[in-house]
Amino acid sequence: MDELQLLIDLHRGGERQGPGSPEVTLRAVALAGLAARKSGSKLRIADIGCGTGASALLLAEALDAQIEAVDFLPEFIEVLQHNAAAAGLEKRISTHVAAMDVLPFAPQSLDAIWSEGAIYNMGFTAGVRNWRSFLKPGGVLAVSELTWFDEERPAELTEYWEAIYPEVSTASEKLAILEQSGYSPRAYFALPGECWTTHYFDPLRERAADFLAAHNNSEAAQALVCEQEEEIALYERFGEHWGYGFYIAQRVD
Ligand code: SAH
């Protein structure tokens, strides 16, 4: 079984595939001002890199909106469709198996673009620039992204994340990228620690034993669990220096 298939297997049973929480999504919804928006018709919101739908389901429930949920993994989209049907939300959520750098939308057709823990796959700068054209003028972008919480940190930590994601930076640098890319920043906040621990790492650890057993403790399965453990250990040691930031910005023309 290849690495991607293992990754899918480890994550598809989770409520979410990255750090976050329902409280944080709702806080971002409030800061984005979407509930108060009068577009004349139902809002149209894309959730990019939606995974099994943690935020898509919540957005569909919280807002008078049509959610366009996009992920390139059909296995995750399938779970999302199942969860949406179970919650009676299937009419409000359309799903798309598509890559985030070639979105299946018309220019200026979205009121908002949502993306939690996913934009790093194409890189923050490329992502916000590419996605802008799909937003209506004045449309809202809300993304969570790996962020340094201070300027000074252990070299070991810097080296670890820069090797994995060279675009890791402080919030002020991310906000400047937004300003340079045709957006006006509206809000920023750092995700609280339980978004990593209670909502992401703990359930991941709980799934790991079954996952290893299902794969007969194969070397590849063990390597994947070890990788996750490394990230968890790094968070336990240095979590005050890094995490995810939520960035909310409005398209300006
Ligand atoms: N937003 C979800 C999932 C975050 S994990 C949550 O917060 O739980 C990142 C997601 O991005 C995964 O579901 C992965 O399949 C998806 N992804 C990664 N690269 C992608 C790409 N190039 N195009 C579309 N989706 C991608």
Short mmCIF file of C-alpha atoms and ligand atoms in Angstrom, two decimals:
data_model
loop_
_atom_site.label_atom_id
_atom_site.label_comp_id
_atom_site.label_asym_id
_atom_site.label_seq_id
_atom_site.Cartn_x
_atom_site.Cartn_y
_atom_site.Cartn_z
CA MET A 1 0.00 0.00 0.00
CA ASP A 2 1.49 3.35 -0.94
CA GLU A 3 2.08 6.26 1.40
CA LEU A 4 -0.90 8.32 0.23
CA GLN A 5 -3.27 5.39 0.75
CA LEU A 6 -1.90 4.94 4.28
CA LEU A 7 -2.36 8.63 5.00
CA ILE A 8 -5.96 8.42 3.80
CA ASP A 9 -6.54 5.39 5.97
CA LEU A 10 -5.13 7.02 9.09
CA HIS A 11 -7.17 10.20 8.60
CA ARG A 12 -10.48 9.28 7.04
CA GLY A 13 -11.97 8.10 10.34
CA GLY A 14 -11.23 11.44 12.03
CA GLU A 15 -13.71 14.23 12.54
CA ARG A 16 -11.06 16.52 11.14
CA GLN A 17 -7.79 16.09 9.30
CA GLY A 18 -5.99 19.09 10.74
CA PRO A 19 -5.99 21.31 13.83
CA GLY A 20 -9.13 23.35 14.52
CA SER A 21 -12.41 23.18 16.40
CA PRO A 22 -16.09 24.03 15.95
CA GLU A 23 -15.64 27.05 18.26
CA VAL A 24 -12.82 28.39 16.13
CA THR A 25 -14.76 27.95 12.88
CA LEU A 26 -17.73 29.79 14.39
CA ARG A 27 -15.46 32.54 15.70
CA ALA A 28 -14.06 32.99 12.20
CA VAL A 29 -17.60 33.03 10.76
CA ALA A 30 -18.49 35.85 13.16
CA LEU A 31 -15.31 37.80 12.34
CA ALA A 32 -15.90 37.32 8.61
CA GLY A 33 -19.28 39.03 9.01
CA LEU A 34 -20.93 36.41 6.83
CA ALA A 35 -24.08 35.97 8.92
CA ALA A 36 -24.87 39.67 8.51
CA ARG A 37 -24.23 39.77 4.78
CA LYS A 38 -27.08 40.55 2.48
CA SER A 39 -26.14 39.32 -0.94
CA GLY A 40 -29.75 39.38 -2.12
CA SER A 41 -29.60 35.63 -2.52
CA LYS A 42 -28.11 32.67 -0.70
CA LEU A 43 -24.38 32.97 -0.05
CA ARG A 44 -22.09 30.74 -2.10
CA ILE A 45 -19.06 29.59 -0.14
CA ALA A 46 -16.25 27.23 -1.20
CA ASP A 47 -14.50 25.11 1.43
CA ILE A 48 -11.18 24.20 -0.14
CA GLY A 49 -9.31 21.12 1.10
CA CYS A 50 -12.47 20.26 3.01
CA GLY A 51 -11.37 16.76 4.07
CA THR A 52 -14.27 14.84 5.63
CA GLY A 53 -16.09 18.12 6.17
CA ALA A 54 -15.45 19.46 9.67
CA SER A 55 -15.92 23.07 8.58
CA ALA A 56 -18.20 22.48 5.56
CA LEU A 57 -20.86 20.87 7.77
CA LEU A 58 -20.66 23.67 10.31
CA LEU A 59 -20.85 26.41 7.67
CA ALA A 60 -23.87 24.74 6.09
CA GLU A 61 -25.57 24.60 9.47
CA ALA A 62 -24.65 28.09 10.65
CA LEU A 63 -25.29 30.12 7.50
CA ASP A 64 -27.92 30.54 4.83
CA ALA A 65 -25.46 29.37 2.23
CA GLN A 66 -24.66 26.87 -0.46
CA ILE A 67 -21.33 25.22 0.38
CA GLU A 68 -19.07 24.04 -2.44
CA ALA A 69 -16.79 21.51 -0.77
CA VAL A 70 -13.57 20.75 -2.66
CA ASP A 71 -10.96 18.08 -1.99
CA PHE A 72 -8.76 16.07 -4.32
CA LEU A 73 -9.31 12.84 -2.37
CA PRO A 74 -12.53 11.04 -3.33
CA GLU A 75 -12.25 8.93 -0.14
CA PHE A 76 -12.67 12.03 2.04
CA ILE A 77 -15.46 13.46 -0.13
CA GLU A 78 -17.32 10.18 0.22
CA VAL A 79 -17.25 10.44 4.04
CA LEU A 80 -18.36 14.06 3.81
CA GLN A 81 -21.32 13.10 1.62
CA HIS A 82 -22.30 10.43 4.12
CA ASN A 83 -22.02 12.87 7.07
CA ALA A 84 -23.94 15.57 5.20
CA ALA A 85 -26.79 13.15 4.48
CA ALA A 86 -26.84 11.97 8.10
CA ALA A 87 -27.15 15.59 9.25
CA GLY A 88 -29.82 16.39 6.65
CA LEU A 89 -27.46 18.92 5.02
CA GLU A 90 -26.90 17.21 1.67
CA LYS A 91 -28.86 19.84 -0.28
CA ARG A 92 -26.72 22.64 1.13
CA ILE A 93 -23.37 21.01 0.38
CA SER A 94 -22.19 20.31 -3.17
CA THR A 95 -19.02 18.27 -3.44
CA HIS A 96 -16.20 18.46 -5.96
CA VAL A 97 -13.26 16.10 -6.33
CA ALA A 98 -10.79 18.67 -7.65
CA ALA A 99 -7.30 20.06 -7.14
CA MET A 100 -7.10 23.35 -5.28
CA ASP A 101 -5.00 25.01 -7.98
CA VAL A 102 -7.61 24.41 -10.69
CA LEU A 103 -10.88 25.15 -8.93
CA PRO A 104 -14.06 24.24 -10.82
CA PHE A 105 -15.69 27.67 -10.40
CA ALA A 106 -16.42 30.66 -12.61
CA PRO A 107 -14.52 33.92 -11.96
CA GLN A 108 -16.14 36.16 -9.32
CA SER A 109 -18.73 33.54 -8.43
CA LEU A 110 -18.08 33.08 -4.68
CA ASP A 111 -19.08 35.20 -1.68
CA ALA A 112 -16.42 33.55 0.45
CA ILE A 113 -13.58 31.09 0.33
CA TRP A 114 -12.97 28.98 3.41
CA SER A 115 -9.93 26.77 3.94
CA GLU A 116 -8.76 25.24 7.21
CA GLY A 117 -5.35 23.59 7.41
CA ALA A 118 -5.08 23.04 3.67
CA ILE A 119 -3.71 26.07 1.78
CA TYR A 120 -0.13 25.01 2.61
CA ASN A 121 -0.54 22.25 0.00
CA MET A 122 -0.24 24.85 -2.73
CA GLY A 123 1.56 27.42 -0.59
CA PHE A 124 -0.06 30.42 1.09
CA THR A 125 1.10 33.02 -1.46
CA ALA A 126 0.16 30.99 -4.53
CA GLY A 127 -3.12 30.00 -2.89
CA VAL A 128 -4.38 33.45 -1.96
CA ARG A 129 -3.36 34.82 -5.38
CA ASN A 130 -4.97 31.99 -7.32
CA TRP A 131 -8.20 31.93 -5.32
CA ARG A 132 -8.79 35.71 -5.42
CA SER A 133 -10.20 35.63 -8.96
CA PHE A 134 -13.05 33.34 -7.84
CA LEU A 135 -14.24 35.80 -5.20
CA LYS A 136 -16.79 38.45 -5.96
CA PRO A 137 -15.43 41.97 -5.31
CA GLY A 138 -15.71 42.43 -1.54
CA GLY A 139 -15.80 38.65 -1.05
CA VAL A 140 -14.19 37.15 2.02
CA LEU A 141 -11.22 34.83 2.38
CA ALA A 142 -10.88 32.85 5.63
CA VAL A 143 -7.90 30.51 5.93
CA SER A 144 -5.92 28.88 8.71
CA GLU A 145 -2.20 28.55 8.17
CA LEU A 146 0.99 27.47 9.96
CA THR A 147 2.36 30.51 11.77
CA TRP A 148 5.26 31.49 14.02
CA PHE A 149 3.88 33.14 17.14
CA ASP A 150 7.09 35.05 17.94
CA GLU A 151 10.37 36.15 16.37
CA GLU A 152 12.71 34.13 18.60
CA ARG A 153 12.54 30.36 18.71
CA PRO A 154 14.80 27.32 19.04
CA ALA A 155 16.84 26.59 15.88
CA GLU A 156 15.70 22.97 16.00
CA LEU A 157 12.10 24.08 15.60
CA THR A 158 12.85 26.52 12.78
CA GLU A 159 14.78 23.84 10.90
CA TYR A 160 12.02 21.26 11.32
CA TRP A 161 9.25 23.41 9.87
CA GLU A 162 11.31 25.21 7.23
CA ALA A 163 12.28 21.81 5.80
CA ILE A 164 8.62 20.77 5.59
CA TYR A 165 7.05 24.13 4.71
CA PRO A 166 9.44 26.91 3.66
CA GLU A 167 6.62 29.50 3.70
CA VAL A 168 6.16 29.25 7.48
CA SER A 169 6.34 32.82 8.85
CA THR A 170 4.93 35.24 11.40
CA ALA A 171 1.40 36.65 11.17
CA SER A 172 2.66 40.09 10.12
CA GLU A 173 4.40 38.55 7.13
CA LYS A 174 1.25 36.65 6.13
CA LEU A 175 -0.85 39.82 6.50
CA ALA A 176 1.60 41.68 4.25
CA ILE A 177 1.24 38.95 1.61
CA LEU A 178 -2.54 39.39 1.76
CA GLU A 179 -2.18 43.16 1.30
CA GLN A 180 0.18 42.63 -1.63
CA SER A 181 -2.22 40.16 -3.23
CA GLY A 182 -5.36 42.28 -3.51
CA TYR A 183 -6.90 41.75 -0.07
CA SER A 184 -7.55 43.92 2.93
CA PRO A 185 -6.94 42.00 6.19
CA ARG A 186 -9.98 42.11 8.49
CA ALA A 187 -9.00 39.83 11.38
CA TYR A 188 -6.34 37.49 12.71
CA PHE A 189 -6.27 35.20 15.70
CA ALA A 190 -4.10 32.33 16.86
CA LEU A 191 -5.82 28.98 17.26
CA PRO A 192 -5.96 27.93 20.93
CA GLY A 193 -3.94 24.89 22.03
CA GLU A 194 -6.92 22.53 22.28
CA CYS A 195 -7.36 22.78 18.51
CA TRP A 196 -4.16 20.72 18.33
CA THR A 197 -4.45 18.56 21.42
CA THR A 198 -8.11 17.71 22.13
CA HIS A 199 -9.38 18.08 18.58
CA TYR A 200 -6.52 16.73 16.51
CA PHE A 201 -3.62 14.93 18.22
CA ASP A 202 -5.63 13.00 20.85
CA PRO A 203 -8.09 11.44 18.39
CA LEU A 204 -5.20 10.74 15.99
CA ARG A 205 -3.36 8.87 18.73
CA GLU A 206 -6.51 6.92 19.57
CA ARG A 207 -6.84 5.81 15.95
CA ALA A 208 -3.17 4.87 15.62
CA ALA A 209 -3.42 1.46 17.38
CA ASP A 210 -6.27 0.25 15.16
CA PHE A 211 -4.53 1.67 12.12
CA LEU A 212 -1.31 -0.22 12.89
CA ALA A 213 -3.22 -3.44 13.55
CA ALA A 214 -5.16 -3.08 10.28
CA HIS A 215 -1.85 -2.81 8.45
CA ASN A 216 -0.16 -5.68 10.30
CA ASN A 217 2.31 -3.24 11.82
CA SER A 218 3.94 -2.76 8.43
CA GLU A 219 7.08 -0.68 8.30
CA ALA A 220 5.37 1.99 6.24
CA ALA A 221 2.45 2.23 8.67
CA GLN A 222 4.83 2.49 11.61
CA ALA A 223 6.86 5.17 9.83
CA LEU A 224 3.70 7.25 9.34
CA VAL A 225 2.69 6.97 12.99
CA CYS A 226 6.27 7.89 14.01
CA GLU A 227 6.09 11.00 11.83
CA GLN A 228 2.87 12.05 13.56
CA GLU A 229 4.40 11.36 16.97
CA GLU A 230 7.35 13.57 16.05
CA GLU A 231 5.02 16.47 15.29
CA ILE A 232 3.10 15.89 18.52
CA ALA A 233 6.33 15.84 20.54
CA LEU A 234 7.44 19.06 18.88
CA TYR A 235 4.15 20.69 19.78
CA GLU A 236 4.42 19.52 23.38
CA ARG A 237 7.93 20.99 23.66
CA PHE A 238 7.60 24.18 21.66
CA GLY A 239 3.87 24.84 21.20
CA GLU A 240 4.16 28.41 22.49
CA HIS A 241 6.25 29.35 19.44
CA TRP A 242 4.13 27.93 16.63
CA GLY A 243 0.67 26.87 15.68
CA TYR A 244 -2.04 27.90 13.27
CA GLY A 245 -3.26 31.42 12.68
CA PHE A 246 -6.70 32.20 11.25
CA TYR A 247 -6.59 34.94 8.60
CA ILE A 248 -9.71 36.74 7.45
CA ALA A 249 -9.44 39.17 4.57
CA GLN A 250 -11.65 40.88 2.05
CA ARG A 251 -11.04 41.11 -1.67
CA VAL A 252 -10.32 44.70 -2.70
CA ASP A 253 -10.32 45.88 -6.30
N1 SAH B 1 -10.12 21.27 6.15
C1 SAH B 1 -10.08 19.92 6.70
C2 SAH B 1 -8.91 19.07 6.17
C3 SAH B 1 -7.54 19.61 6.40
S1 SAH B 1 -6.26 18.46 5.88
C4 SAH B 1 -10.02 20.01 8.20
O1 SAH B 1 -9.74 21.10 8.74
O2 SAH B 1 -10.26 18.98 8.86
C5 SAH B 1 -5.87 19.08 4.24
C6 SAH B 1 -6.85 18.62 3.16
O3 SAH B 1 -6.41 19.15 1.92
C7 SAH B 1 -6.94 17.11 2.97
O4 SAH B 1 -8.29 16.72 2.99
C8 SAH B 1 -6.32 16.86 1.60
O5 SAH B 1 -6.90 15.78 0.91
C9 SAH B 1 -6.58 18.17 0.91
N2 SAH B 1 -5.63 18.47 -0.17
C10 SAH B 1 -4.28 18.35 -0.15
N3 SAH B 1 -3.75 18.75 -1.30
C11 SAH B 1 -4.79 19.11 -2.11
C12 SAH B 1 -4.87 19.62 -3.43
N4 SAH B 1 -3.78 19.84 -4.17
N5 SAH B 1 -6.09 19.92 -3.92
C13 SAH B 1 -7.22 19.71 -3.19
N6 SAH B 1 -7.19 19.23 -1.93
C14 SAH B 1 -5.99 18.93 -1.39
#
